[in-house]
Amino acid sequence: MIGLKIYVTTPSDENIVKLCENICLQNHIKNGGTIRFTELYKESKYVLYCKLNGNIVGYMYLSEGFIFGNDIYIEQIAVKKDMQKSGIGTAMIKYLKNHSKNFKFITSNVNPNNQMSICFHQKNGFKQVGTNEYGLTFAYKTKSFFNHNLFKCKY
């Protein structure tokens, strides 16, 4: 997508977290959402977010070693409702794949009732590898291991 910029910060960046929370509340959260959102960003190590024309239009909360020990785990991914299916989520996944090569896997859990998310993960090369208390577990095996520094990379 032309003009889309991807950045990485930490959950301690309160301004970015607040803007991401607004997207989350508008799109996805219906029952006790603010509490769950707060849990997710506090458990995360990184916040990957996208800007288009100066506005945040999507984000991911990421942690390390949640499923296999040598994985980068997608705690949550969200794109503004009116921007969904425009390639923003795929651009974030592509960025993550390109900058997570010292991890063996990129993993995510998906609600088994969320067919849109299941299709999104499959379209982006993730395979279902199991289930757990959080839902269906999907993994993407990175191609190789390279040194990385998430904070120096810009998309």
Short mmCIF file of C-alpha atoms in Angstrom, two decimals:
data_model
loop_
_atom_site.label_atom_id
_atom_site.label_comp_id
_atom_site.label_asym_id
_atom_site.label_seq_id
_atom_site.Cartn_x
_atom_site.Cartn_y
_atom_site.Cartn_z
CA MET A 1 0.00 0.00 0.00
CA ILE A 2 1.49 3.34 -1.07
CA GLY A 3 2.31 5.66 1.80
CA LEU A 4 2.03 3.01 4.51
CA LYS A 5 4.81 3.25 7.10
CA ILE A 6 5.51 0.61 9.72
CA TYR A 7 7.20 1.32 13.04
CA VAL A 8 8.14 -0.63 16.14
CA THR A 9 8.10 0.66 19.70
CA THR A 10 7.51 -0.78 23.17
CA PRO A 11 4.32 -0.88 25.25
CA SER A 12 5.78 1.88 27.43
CA ASP A 13 5.02 4.35 24.60
CA GLU A 14 1.70 5.41 26.11
CA ASN A 15 0.63 7.69 23.25
CA ILE A 16 0.92 4.91 20.68
CA VAL A 17 -0.75 2.38 22.98
CA LYS A 18 -3.72 4.73 23.48
CA LEU A 19 -4.16 5.16 19.72
CA CYS A 20 -3.98 1.38 19.24
CA GLU A 21 -6.52 0.90 22.02
CA ASN A 22 -8.95 3.18 20.17
CA ILE A 23 -8.71 0.96 17.07
CA CYS A 24 -9.23 -2.12 19.20
CA LEU A 25 -12.27 -0.71 20.97
CA GLN A 26 -13.84 0.45 17.70
CA ASN A 27 -13.32 -2.88 15.94
CA HIS A 28 -13.16 -5.92 18.07
CA ILE A 29 -13.97 -5.60 21.71
CA LYS A 30 -17.45 -6.24 22.97
CA ASN A 31 -17.21 -7.89 26.39
CA GLY A 32 -14.80 -6.50 28.96
CA GLY A 33 -12.53 -5.35 26.18
CA THR A 34 -10.57 -2.65 27.94
CA ILE A 35 -9.38 -5.10 30.60
CA ARG A 36 -8.29 -7.68 27.99
CA PHE A 37 -6.59 -5.02 25.87
CA THR A 38 -4.63 -3.83 28.90
CA GLU A 39 -3.57 -7.41 29.70
CA LEU A 40 -2.34 -7.93 26.14
CA TYR A 41 -0.22 -4.82 25.87
CA LYS A 42 1.28 -5.34 29.33
CA GLU A 43 2.29 -8.90 28.33
CA SER A 44 3.86 -7.67 25.10
CA LYS A 45 7.46 -6.77 24.39
CA TYR A 46 6.92 -4.84 21.15
CA VAL A 47 4.21 -2.79 19.49
CA LEU A 48 4.37 -2.82 15.69
CA TYR A 49 2.08 -0.19 14.19
CA CYS A 50 1.22 1.25 10.78
CA LYS A 51 0.59 4.82 9.79
CA LEU A 52 -1.12 6.00 6.65
CA ASN A 53 -1.31 9.74 6.02
CA GLY A 54 -0.12 10.32 9.59
CA ASN A 55 -2.84 8.20 11.23
CA ILE A 56 -2.42 4.82 12.91
CA VAL A 57 -4.44 2.32 10.89
CA GLY A 58 -3.21 -0.99 12.32
CA TYR A 59 -1.08 -2.56 15.01
CA MET A 60 0.31 -5.79 16.45
CA TYR A 61 1.28 -6.57 20.01
CA LEU A 62 4.19 -9.02 20.07
CA SER A 63 5.95 -11.10 22.71
CA GLU A 64 8.74 -13.66 22.63
CA GLY A 65 8.80 -17.36 23.42
CA PHE A 66 5.10 -17.87 24.21
CA ILE A 67 4.41 -21.09 22.28
CA PHE A 68 7.67 -22.82 21.35
CA GLY A 69 10.34 -20.90 23.26
CA ASN A 70 12.02 -19.63 20.09
CA ASP A 71 9.09 -17.79 18.58
CA ILE A 72 7.79 -14.29 18.19
CA TYR A 73 4.15 -14.43 19.26
CA ILE A 74 1.40 -12.18 17.91
CA GLU A 75 -0.62 -11.28 21.00
CA GLN A 76 -3.06 -9.24 18.94
CA ILE A 77 -3.36 -7.84 15.44
CA ALA A 78 -5.94 -5.25 14.43
CA VAL A 79 -6.64 -2.98 11.48
CA LYS A 80 -9.15 -0.13 11.49
CA LYS A 81 -12.51 -1.46 10.39
CA ASP A 82 -12.76 0.75 7.31
CA MET A 83 -9.21 -0.23 6.25
CA GLN A 84 -9.58 -4.02 6.57
CA LYS A 85 -8.89 -6.15 3.48
CA SER A 86 -6.70 -3.40 2.00
CA GLY A 87 -3.35 -5.14 2.60
CA ILE A 88 -2.40 -3.48 5.89
CA GLY A 89 -2.47 -6.69 7.94
CA THR A 90 -0.48 -8.50 5.27
CA ALA A 91 2.06 -5.65 5.19
CA MET A 92 2.53 -5.99 8.97
CA ILE A 93 3.00 -9.76 8.66
CA LYS A 94 5.51 -9.26 5.84
CA TYR A 95 7.44 -6.75 7.95
CA LEU A 96 7.41 -9.17 10.88
CA LYS A 97 8.65 -12.04 8.69
CA ASN A 98 11.47 -9.89 7.31
CA HIS A 99 12.62 -8.70 10.74
CA SER A 100 12.15 -11.79 12.91
CA LYS A 101 14.61 -14.17 11.31
CA ASN A 102 16.46 -14.98 14.51
CA PHE A 103 13.27 -16.65 15.71
CA LYS A 104 12.37 -20.08 14.44
CA PHE A 105 8.62 -19.39 14.30
CA ILE A 106 6.08 -16.61 14.26
CA THR A 107 3.05 -17.85 16.18
CA SER A 108 -0.50 -16.76 16.96
CA ASN A 109 -3.61 -18.13 18.59
CA VAL A 110 -6.93 -17.63 16.81
CA ASN A 111 -10.47 -17.97 18.08
CA PRO A 112 -11.90 -21.01 16.25
CA ASN A 113 -15.06 -19.00 15.47
CA ASN A 114 -13.12 -16.19 13.78
CA GLN A 115 -13.12 -17.43 10.19
CA MET A 116 -11.77 -14.12 8.87
CA SER A 117 -8.68 -14.40 11.09
CA ILE A 118 -8.16 -18.07 10.21
CA CYS A 119 -8.25 -17.22 6.48
CA PHE A 120 -5.92 -14.24 7.04
CA HIS A 121 -3.31 -16.39 8.79
CA GLN A 122 -3.53 -19.14 6.16
CA LYS A 123 -3.25 -16.60 3.32
CA ASN A 124 -0.05 -15.31 4.94
CA GLY A 125 1.61 -18.73 5.12
CA PHE A 126 0.66 -19.78 8.66
CA LYS A 127 -0.28 -23.40 9.30
CA GLN A 128 -2.48 -24.65 12.11
CA VAL A 129 -0.19 -26.67 14.40
CA GLY A 130 -2.48 -27.37 17.34
CA THR A 131 -4.95 -26.02 19.85
CA ASN A 132 -4.66 -24.71 23.38
CA GLU A 133 -6.74 -22.85 25.94
CA TYR A 134 -6.58 -19.70 23.78
CA GLY A 135 -7.86 -21.30 20.57
CA LEU A 136 -6.27 -22.61 17.41
CA THR A 137 -2.48 -22.27 17.30
CA PHE A 138 -0.99 -21.12 14.01
CA ALA A 139 2.73 -20.98 13.18
CA TYR A 140 4.87 -19.65 10.38
CA LYS A 141 8.37 -21.17 10.14
CA THR A 142 10.94 -18.51 9.32
CA LYS A 143 13.32 -19.38 6.51
CA SER A 144 16.59 -18.76 8.32
CA PHE A 145 18.22 -17.20 11.33
CA PHE A 146 19.89 -13.81 10.99
CA ASN A 147 20.86 -11.20 13.56
CA HIS A 148 18.10 -8.68 13.84
CA ASN A 149 17.34 -5.43 15.51
CA LEU A 150 13.63 -4.66 15.27
CA PHE A 151 14.18 -1.07 16.35
CA LYS A 152 16.49 -0.08 13.48
CA CYS A 153 14.24 -1.32 10.69
CA LYS A 154 11.71 0.77 8.81
CA TYR A 155 9.41 -0.63 6.13
#
